[in-house]
Amino acid sequence: GLGDVYNRQGRGRVSRALITGAATWAVLGGTSLGREGVFMARALEDGDLEAARGRLSHLCARDPKGLGAAELARATVESLAENTSDAAIAPLLWGAVAGVPGLVVYRAINTLDAMVGYRNARYERFGWAAARLDDAANWVPARVTGLLTVLCSGREAWRVLRRDGKNHPSPNAGRCEAAFAGALVRLGGTNSYGGDIERRPEMGDGRAPEVADIRRAVRLSGRVALVAAGLAAAAAWGRR
């Protein structure tokens, strides 16, 4: 398996770095996240609500039926914030801490949560453990994502992160979304998942999201991931 390859071929520092780098590239979802965000932006800019609704499932499990452009924009910005941690920062951290095995285990946990971890009646029992495990695996990455967002944005992101991050029903997504809310636009509100309605507290003091804010969120997510990659590379170089 992949772990055996790591142990057998990764004895030297250079070999370990190459193998871990290749695995990180395979696991890292940051680039595809940006592409999904750009697709949503283009569809909504063109007024193609059906295309945007059909594509939303690539970013989140929210029910797209009946969502207008503003709500689709909010869903996209919130998903970009949360998935910056899940798809980019978490793999970088797990790769830095535990190498290839850590990357593989993290991706398995994240995939399992995406499949069965929804908090609804259908998956309440089977998905509970997957959701809790995913929360644990993303606890540190989510907080790092929030802090890096502040680093890339400024004081308002820090203020909203501290004030609103804990109000979200997710112990991790709230940190990411609150930081993005402070940096960009107000987030939160009423969402539907599989017919279940969730009313989430609003985060931030700005205006409501608009279609143009999707591209701003894509750029912010990219900056956060780039800074994280640079820090991870510097840490790896310092251990040589």
PDB file of C-alpha atoms in Angstrom:
ATOM      1  CA  GLY A   1       0.000   0.000   0.000  1.00  0.00           C
ATOM      2  CA  LEU A   2       0.926   3.666   0.007  1.00  0.00           C
ATOM      3  CA  GLY A   3       2.244   3.444   3.556  1.00  0.00           C
ATOM      4  CA  ASP A   4       4.545   0.560   2.577  1.00  0.00           C
ATOM      5  CA  VAL A   5       5.925   2.608  -0.307  1.00  0.00           C
ATOM      6  CA  TYR A   6       6.568   5.452   2.122  1.00  0.00           C
ATOM      7  CA  ASN A   7       8.436   3.189   4.568  1.00  0.00           C
ATOM      8  CA  ARG A   8      10.369   1.281   1.914  1.00  0.00           C
ATOM      9  CA  GLN A   9      11.387   4.110  -0.394  1.00  0.00           C
ATOM     10  CA  GLY A  10      11.242   7.151   1.835  1.00  0.00           C
ATOM     11  CA  ARG A  11      14.303   6.543   3.993  1.00  0.00           C
ATOM     12  CA  GLY A  12      16.190   9.569   2.833  1.00  0.00           C
ATOM     13  CA  ARG A  13      15.030  13.087   3.532  1.00  0.00           C
ATOM     14  CA  VAL A  14      14.816  13.955  -0.145  1.00  0.00           C
ATOM     15  CA  SER A  15      12.821  10.820  -0.936  1.00  0.00           C
ATOM     16  CA  ARG A  16      10.426  11.464   1.930  1.00  0.00           C
ATOM     17  CA  ALA A  17       9.932  15.036   0.800  1.00  0.00           C
ATOM     18  CA  LEU A  18       9.220  13.965  -2.779  1.00  0.00           C
ATOM     19  CA  ILE A  19       6.777  11.235  -1.787  1.00  0.00           C
ATOM     20  CA  THR A  20       4.971  13.433   0.721  1.00  0.00           C
ATOM     21  CA  GLY A  21       4.834  16.272  -1.788  1.00  0.00           C
ATOM     22  CA  ALA A  22       3.322  14.027  -4.452  1.00  0.00           C
ATOM     23  CA  ALA A  23       0.757  12.642  -2.024  1.00  0.00           C
ATOM     24  CA  THR A  24      -0.129  16.123  -0.797  1.00  0.00           C
ATOM     25  CA  TRP A  25      -0.724  17.226  -4.375  1.00  0.00           C
ATOM     26  CA  ALA A  26      -2.994  14.224  -4.924  1.00  0.00           C
ATOM     27  CA  VAL A  27      -4.983  14.885  -1.738  1.00  0.00           C
ATOM     28  CA  LEU A  28      -5.029  18.686  -1.827  1.00  0.00           C
ATOM     29  CA  GLY A  29      -8.355  20.024  -3.055  1.00  0.00           C
ATOM     30  CA  GLY A  30      -7.571  23.713  -2.985  1.00  0.00           C
ATOM     31  CA  THR A  31      -7.160  24.131  -6.744  1.00  0.00           C
ATOM     32  CA  SER A  32     -10.394  22.299  -7.562  1.00  0.00           C
ATOM     33  CA  LEU A  33     -12.147  24.384  -4.896  1.00  0.00           C
ATOM     34  CA  GLY A  34     -11.147  27.538  -6.709  1.00  0.00           C
ATOM     35  CA  ARG A  35     -12.395  26.141 -10.014  1.00  0.00           C
ATOM     36  CA  GLU A  36     -15.776  25.337  -8.497  1.00  0.00           C
ATOM     37  CA  GLY A  37     -16.019  28.846  -7.117  1.00  0.00           C
ATOM     38  CA  VAL A  38     -15.195  30.371 -10.497  1.00  0.00           C
ATOM     39  CA  PHE A  39     -17.793  28.143 -12.185  1.00  0.00           C
ATOM     40  CA  MET A  40     -20.460  29.370  -9.763  1.00  0.00           C
ATOM     41  CA  ALA A  41     -19.408  32.973 -10.328  1.00  0.00           C
ATOM     42  CA  ARG A  42     -19.578  32.647 -14.113  1.00  0.00           C
ATOM     43  CA  ALA A  43     -22.938  30.885 -14.069  1.00  0.00           C
ATOM     44  CA  LEU A  44     -24.481  33.540 -11.841  1.00  0.00           C
ATOM     45  CA  GLU A  45     -22.871  36.389 -13.772  1.00  0.00           C
ATOM     46  CA  ASP A  46     -24.511  34.941 -16.897  1.00  0.00           C
ATOM     47  CA  GLY A  47     -27.852  34.639 -15.116  1.00  0.00           C
ATOM     48  CA  ASP A  48     -27.840  30.844 -15.437  1.00  0.00           C
ATOM     49  CA  LEU A  49     -29.476  29.921 -12.137  1.00  0.00           C
ATOM     50  CA  GLU A  50     -30.142  26.327 -13.183  1.00  0.00           C
ATOM     51  CA  ALA A  51     -26.457  25.701 -13.898  1.00  0.00           C
ATOM     52  CA  ALA A  52     -25.486  27.246 -10.567  1.00  0.00           C
ATOM     53  CA  ARG A  53     -28.086  25.219  -8.668  1.00  0.00           C
ATOM     54  CA  GLY A  54     -26.932  22.042 -10.369  1.00  0.00           C
ATOM     55  CA  ARG A  55     -23.307  22.726  -9.492  1.00  0.00           C
ATOM     56  CA  LEU A  56     -23.815  23.699  -5.853  1.00  0.00           C
ATOM     57  CA  SER A  57     -23.631  20.056  -4.759  1.00  0.00           C
ATOM     58  CA  HIS A  58     -19.934  20.100  -5.711  1.00  0.00           C
ATOM     59  CA  LEU A  59     -19.397  22.522  -2.836  1.00  0.00           C
ATOM     60  CA  CYS A  60     -21.952  21.634  -0.162  1.00  0.00           C
ATOM     61  CA  ALA A  61     -25.016  19.548   0.714  1.00  0.00           C
ATOM     62  CA  ARG A  62     -27.389  22.499   0.835  1.00  0.00           C
ATOM     63  CA  ASP A  63     -30.693  22.137  -1.047  1.00  0.00           C
ATOM     64  CA  PRO A  64     -30.348  24.346  -4.150  1.00  0.00           C
ATOM     65  CA  LYS A  65     -33.993  24.222  -5.248  1.00  0.00           C
ATOM     66  CA  GLY A  66     -35.555  27.648  -5.219  1.00  0.00           C
ATOM     67  CA  LEU A  67     -32.362  29.502  -4.289  1.00  0.00           C
ATOM     68  CA  GLY A  68     -31.916  32.833  -6.020  1.00  0.00           C
ATOM     69  CA  ALA A  69     -28.657  34.440  -7.072  1.00  0.00           C
ATOM     70  CA  ALA A  70     -28.015  36.086  -3.697  1.00  0.00           C
ATOM     71  CA  GLU A  71     -28.589  32.875  -1.729  1.00  0.00           C
ATOM     72  CA  LEU A  72     -26.461  30.877  -4.164  1.00  0.00           C
ATOM     73  CA  ALA A  73     -23.726  33.480  -3.728  1.00  0.00           C
ATOM     74  CA  ARG A  74     -23.950  33.175   0.057  1.00  0.00           C
ATOM     75  CA  ALA A  75     -23.849  29.384  -0.116  1.00  0.00           C
ATOM     76  CA  THR A  76     -20.790  29.551  -2.352  1.00  0.00           C
ATOM     77  CA  VAL A  77     -18.885  32.027  -0.182  1.00  0.00           C
ATOM     78  CA  GLU A  78     -19.656  30.033   2.972  1.00  0.00           C
ATOM     79  CA  SER A  79     -18.581  26.796   1.283  1.00  0.00           C
ATOM     80  CA  LEU A  80     -15.370  28.366   0.019  1.00  0.00           C
ATOM     81  CA  ALA A  81     -14.579  29.492   3.562  1.00  0.00           C
ATOM     82  CA  GLU A  82     -15.213  26.098   5.156  1.00  0.00           C
ATOM     83  CA  ASN A  83     -13.560  24.095   2.397  1.00  0.00           C
ATOM     84  CA  THR A  84     -10.435  26.231   2.444  1.00  0.00           C
ATOM     85  CA  SER A  85      -9.739  24.390   5.682  1.00  0.00           C
ATOM     86  CA  ASP A  86     -10.998  20.951   4.627  1.00  0.00           C
ATOM     87  CA  ALA A  87      -9.520  20.904   1.126  1.00  0.00           C
ATOM     88  CA  ALA A  88      -6.306  22.898   1.496  1.00  0.00           C
ATOM     89  CA  ILE A  89      -5.099  23.725   5.000  1.00  0.00           C
ATOM     90  CA  ALA A  90      -5.911  20.401   6.674  1.00  0.00           C
ATOM     91  CA  PRO A  91      -4.047  18.266   4.097  1.00  0.00           C
ATOM     92  CA  LEU A  92      -1.029  20.565   4.368  1.00  0.00           C
ATOM     93  CA  LEU A  93      -1.005  20.287   8.163  1.00  0.00           C
ATOM     94  CA  TRP A  94      -1.567  16.542   8.245  1.00  0.00           C
ATOM     95  CA  GLY A  95       1.128  16.038   5.627  1.00  0.00           C
ATOM     96  CA  ALA A  96       3.548  18.159   7.633  1.00  0.00           C
ATOM     97  CA  VAL A  97       2.776  16.326  10.891  1.00  0.00           C
ATOM     98  CA  ALA A  98       2.370  12.716   9.772  1.00  0.00           C
ATOM     99  CA  GLY A  99       3.563  12.464   6.184  1.00  0.00           C
ATOM    100  CA  VAL A 100       1.804  10.230   3.664  1.00  0.00           C
ATOM    101  CA  PRO A 101      -0.016   8.074   6.260  1.00  0.00           C
ATOM    102  CA  GLY A 102      -1.483  11.198   7.821  1.00  0.00           C
ATOM    103  CA  LEU A 103      -2.660  12.453   4.436  1.00  0.00           C
ATOM    104  CA  VAL A 104      -4.322   9.156   3.574  1.00  0.00           C
ATOM    105  CA  VAL A 105      -6.063   8.832   6.942  1.00  0.00           C
ATOM    106  CA  TYR A 106      -7.251  12.449   6.839  1.00  0.00           C
ATOM    107  CA  ARG A 107      -8.723  12.093   3.357  1.00  0.00           C
ATOM    108  CA  ALA A 108     -10.479   8.872   4.385  1.00  0.00           C
ATOM    109  CA  ILE A 109     -12.034  10.599   7.413  1.00  0.00           C
ATOM    110  CA  ASN A 110     -13.079  13.610   5.360  1.00  0.00           C
ATOM    111  CA  THR A 111     -14.625  11.465   2.622  1.00  0.00           C
ATOM    112  CA  LEU A 112     -16.537   9.332   5.120  1.00  0.00           C
ATOM    113  CA  ASP A 113     -17.974  12.436   6.754  1.00  0.00           C
ATOM    114  CA  ALA A 114     -19.018  13.812   3.360  1.00  0.00           C
ATOM    115  CA  MET A 115     -20.817  10.548   2.575  1.00  0.00           C
ATOM    116  CA  VAL A 116     -22.633   9.764   5.831  1.00  0.00           C
ATOM    117  CA  GLY A 117     -21.885  12.517   8.320  1.00  0.00           C
ATOM    118  CA  TYR A 118     -24.938  14.668   7.675  1.00  0.00           C
ATOM    119  CA  ARG A 119     -26.851  15.594  10.777  1.00  0.00           C
ATOM    120  CA  ASN A 120     -30.270  14.308   9.749  1.00  0.00           C
ATOM    121  CA  ALA A 121     -32.516  11.396  10.693  1.00  0.00           C
ATOM    122  CA  ARG A 122     -31.280   9.112   7.941  1.00  0.00           C
ATOM    123  CA  TYR A 123     -27.657   9.184   9.058  1.00  0.00           C
ATOM    124  CA  GLU A 124     -28.112  10.124  12.710  1.00  0.00           C
ATOM    125  CA  ARG A 125     -26.660   6.891  14.088  1.00  0.00           C
ATOM    126  CA  PHE A 126     -24.359   5.740  11.311  1.00  0.00           C
ATOM    127  CA  GLY A 127     -22.933   9.169  10.611  1.00  0.00           C
ATOM    128  CA  TRP A 128     -22.445  10.380  14.178  1.00  0.00           C
ATOM    129  CA  ALA A 129     -19.015   8.800  14.595  1.00  0.00           C
ATOM    130  CA  ALA A 130     -17.887   9.981  11.154  1.00  0.00           C
ATOM    131  CA  ALA A 131     -18.941  13.547  11.922  1.00  0.00           C
ATOM    132  CA  ARG A 132     -17.222  13.570  15.332  1.00  0.00           C
ATOM    133  CA  LEU A 133     -14.035  12.089  13.860  1.00  0.00           C
ATOM    134  CA  ASP A 134     -14.034  14.710  11.124  1.00  0.00           C
ATOM    135  CA  ASP A 135     -14.535  17.446  13.730  1.00  0.00           C
ATOM    136  CA  ALA A 136     -11.492  16.185  15.620  1.00  0.00           C
ATOM    137  CA  ALA A 137      -9.331  15.918  12.493  1.00  0.00           C
ATOM    138  CA  ASN A 138     -10.215  19.469  11.440  1.00  0.00           C
ATOM    139  CA  TRP A 139     -10.116  21.189  14.842  1.00  0.00           C
ATOM    140  CA  VAL A 140      -6.603  22.577  14.469  1.00  0.00           C
ATOM    141  CA  PRO A 141      -6.730  23.179  10.679  1.00  0.00           C
ATOM    142  CA  ALA A 142      -9.937  25.219  11.009  1.00  0.00           C
ATOM    143  CA  ARG A 143      -8.376  27.515  13.586  1.00  0.00           C
ATOM    144  CA  VAL A 144      -5.224  27.868  11.527  1.00  0.00           C
ATOM    145  CA  THR A 145      -7.428  28.761   8.553  1.00  0.00           C
ATOM    146  CA  GLY A 146      -9.156  31.445  10.599  1.00  0.00           C
ATOM    147  CA  LEU A 147      -5.854  32.943  11.703  1.00  0.00           C
ATOM    148  CA  LEU A 148      -4.383  32.848   8.191  1.00  0.00           C
ATOM    149  CA  THR A 149      -7.518  34.567   6.892  1.00  0.00           C
ATOM    150  CA  VAL A 150      -6.910  37.315   9.444  1.00  0.00           C
ATOM    151  CA  LEU A 151      -3.288  37.513   8.319  1.00  0.00           C
ATOM    152  CA  CYS A 152      -4.425  37.934   4.721  1.00  0.00           C
ATOM    153  CA  SER A 153      -7.258  40.364   5.504  1.00  0.00           C
ATOM    154  CA  GLY A 154      -6.789  42.472   8.600  1.00  0.00           C
ATOM    155  CA  ARG A 155      -8.305  43.618  11.870  1.00  0.00           C
ATOM    156  CA  GLU A 156     -12.008  43.263  11.030  1.00  0.00           C
ATOM    157  CA  ALA A 157     -11.579  39.570  10.237  1.00  0.00           C
ATOM    158  CA  TRP A 158      -9.962  39.090  13.653  1.00  0.00           C
ATOM    159  CA  ARG A 159     -12.738  40.971  15.440  1.00  0.00           C
ATOM    160  CA  VAL A 160     -15.527  38.964  13.798  1.00  0.00           C
ATOM    161  CA  LEU A 161     -13.643  35.684  14.200  1.00  0.00           C
ATOM    162  CA  ARG A 162     -13.359  36.243  17.951  1.00  0.00           C
ATOM    163  CA  ARG A 163     -16.938  37.445  18.358  1.00  0.00           C
ATOM    164  CA  ASP A 164     -18.902  35.164  16.009  1.00  0.00           C
ATOM    165  CA  GLY A 165     -16.764  32.085  15.387  1.00  0.00           C
ATOM    166  CA  LYS A 166     -18.190  30.191  18.345  1.00  0.00           C
ATOM    167  CA  ASN A 167     -21.832  30.845  17.379  1.00  0.00           C
ATOM    168  CA  HIS A 168     -21.871  28.457  14.423  1.00  0.00           C
ATOM    169  CA  PRO A 169     -23.304  24.934  14.997  1.00  0.00           C
ATOM    170  CA  SER A 170     -20.063  23.459  13.672  1.00  0.00           C
ATOM    171  CA  PRO A 171     -17.051  23.831  16.002  1.00  0.00           C
ATOM    172  CA  ASN A 172     -14.810  24.214  12.963  1.00  0.00           C
ATOM    173  CA  ALA A 173     -16.748  25.760  10.077  1.00  0.00           C
ATOM    174  CA  GLY A 174     -17.685  28.685  12.301  1.00  0.00           C
ATOM    175  CA  ARG A 175     -14.062  29.765  12.650  1.00  0.00           C
ATOM    176  CA  CYS A 176     -13.509  29.766   8.905  1.00  0.00           C
ATOM    177  CA  GLU A 177     -16.810  31.405   7.997  1.00  0.00           C
ATOM    178  CA  ALA A 178     -16.540  34.069  10.693  1.00  0.00           C
ATOM    179  CA  ALA A 179     -13.084  35.084   9.495  1.00  0.00           C
ATOM    180  CA  PHE A 180     -14.318  35.272   5.892  1.00  0.00           C
ATOM    181  CA  ALA A 181     -17.358  37.242   7.073  1.00  0.00           C
ATOM    182  CA  GLY A 182     -15.104  39.790   8.730  1.00  0.00           C
ATOM    183  CA  ALA A 183     -12.940  39.990   5.637  1.00  0.00           C
ATOM    184  CA  LEU A 184     -15.699  40.092   3.011  1.00  0.00           C
ATOM    185  CA  VAL A 185     -19.457  40.134   3.677  1.00  0.00           C
ATOM    186  CA  ARG A 186     -22.061  39.115   6.230  1.00  0.00           C
ATOM    187  CA  LEU A 187     -22.681  35.357   6.299  1.00  0.00           C
ATOM    188  CA  GLY A 188     -25.154  33.032   7.997  1.00  0.00           C
ATOM    189  CA  GLY A 189     -28.919  32.699   7.763  1.00  0.00           C
ATOM    190  CA  THR A 190     -31.471  30.025   6.925  1.00  0.00           C
ATOM    191  CA  ASN A 191     -30.337  26.885   5.084  1.00  0.00           C
ATOM    192  CA  SER A 192     -32.050  23.670   4.011  1.00  0.00           C
ATOM    193  CA  TYR A 193     -30.387  20.250   4.104  1.00  0.00           C
ATOM    194  CA  GLY A 194     -32.395  17.286   2.872  1.00  0.00           C
ATOM    195  CA  GLY A 195     -35.609  19.030   3.816  1.00  0.00           C
ATOM    196  CA  ASP A 196     -34.368  19.962   7.300  1.00  0.00           C
ATOM    197  CA  ILE A 197     -34.282  23.711   7.952  1.00  0.00           C
ATOM    198  CA  GLU A 198     -31.351  25.209   9.869  1.00  0.00           C
ATOM    199  CA  ARG A 199     -31.366  28.808  11.059  1.00  0.00           C
ATOM    200  CA  ARG A 200     -27.810  29.871  11.719  1.00  0.00           C
ATOM    201  CA  PRO A 201     -26.692  33.076  13.446  1.00  0.00           C
ATOM    202  CA  GLU A 202     -25.412  35.801  11.183  1.00  0.00           C
ATOM    203  CA  MET A 203     -21.689  36.502  11.253  1.00  0.00           C
ATOM    204  CA  GLY A 204     -20.104  39.835  10.479  1.00  0.00           C
ATOM    205  CA  ASP A 205     -21.507  43.347  10.231  1.00  0.00           C
ATOM    206  CA  GLY A 206     -21.193  43.938   6.503  1.00  0.00           C
ATOM    207  CA  ARG A 207     -23.738  43.778   3.707  1.00  0.00           C
ATOM    208  CA  ALA A 208     -25.300  40.586   2.389  1.00  0.00           C
ATOM    209  CA  PRO A 209     -23.309  38.609  -0.215  1.00  0.00           C
ATOM    210  CA  GLU A 210     -23.664  39.390  -3.905  1.00  0.00           C
ATOM    211  CA  VAL A 211     -22.548  37.473  -6.977  1.00  0.00           C
ATOM    212  CA  ALA A 212     -19.406  39.608  -7.301  1.00  0.00           C
ATOM    213  CA  ASP A 213     -18.296  38.487  -3.849  1.00  0.00           C
ATOM    214  CA  ILE A 214     -17.747  34.922  -5.032  1.00  0.00           C
ATOM    215  CA  ARG A 215     -14.621  35.908  -6.943  1.00  0.00           C
ATOM    216  CA  ARG A 216     -13.412  37.874  -3.914  1.00  0.00           C
ATOM    217  CA  ALA A 217     -13.849  34.748  -1.797  1.00  0.00           C
ATOM    218  CA  VAL A 218     -11.997  32.641  -4.375  1.00  0.00           C
ATOM    219  CA  ARG A 219      -9.068  35.067  -4.271  1.00  0.00           C
ATOM    220  CA  LEU A 220      -9.023  35.130  -0.469  1.00  0.00           C
ATOM    221  CA  SER A 221      -9.139  31.333  -0.286  1.00  0.00           C
ATOM    222  CA  GLY A 222      -6.244  31.155  -2.731  1.00  0.00           C
ATOM    223  CA  ARG A 223      -4.160  33.614  -0.710  1.00  0.00           C
ATOM    224  CA  VAL A 224      -4.779  31.682   2.501  1.00  0.00           C
ATOM    225  CA  ALA A 225      -3.777  28.401   0.856  1.00  0.00           C
ATOM    226  CA  LEU A 226      -0.674  29.998  -0.665  1.00  0.00           C
ATOM    227  CA  VAL A 227       0.483  31.384   2.682  1.00  0.00           C
ATOM    228  CA  ALA A 228      -0.147  28.002   4.316  1.00  0.00           C
ATOM    229  CA  ALA A 229       1.855  26.215   1.627  1.00  0.00           C
ATOM    230  CA  GLY A 230       4.718  28.655   2.087  1.00  0.00           C
ATOM    231  CA  LEU A 231       4.736  28.156   5.856  1.00  0.00           C
ATOM    232  CA  ALA A 232       4.602  24.375   5.456  1.00  0.00           C
ATOM    233  CA  ALA A 233       7.512  24.466   3.011  1.00  0.00           C
ATOM    234  CA  ALA A 234       9.524  26.701   5.341  1.00  0.00           C
ATOM    235  CA  ALA A 235       8.853  24.361   8.267  1.00  0.00           C
ATOM    236  CA  ALA A 236       9.923  21.348   6.227  1.00  0.00           C
ATOM    237  CA  TRP A 237      13.082  23.134   5.094  1.00  0.00           C
ATOM    238  CA  GLY A 238      13.887  24.105   8.675  1.00  0.00           C
ATOM    239  CA  ARG A 239      13.811  20.456   9.739  1.00  0.00           C
ATOM    240  CA  ARG A 240      16.455  19.458   7.194  1.00  0.00           C
TER     241      ARG A 240
END
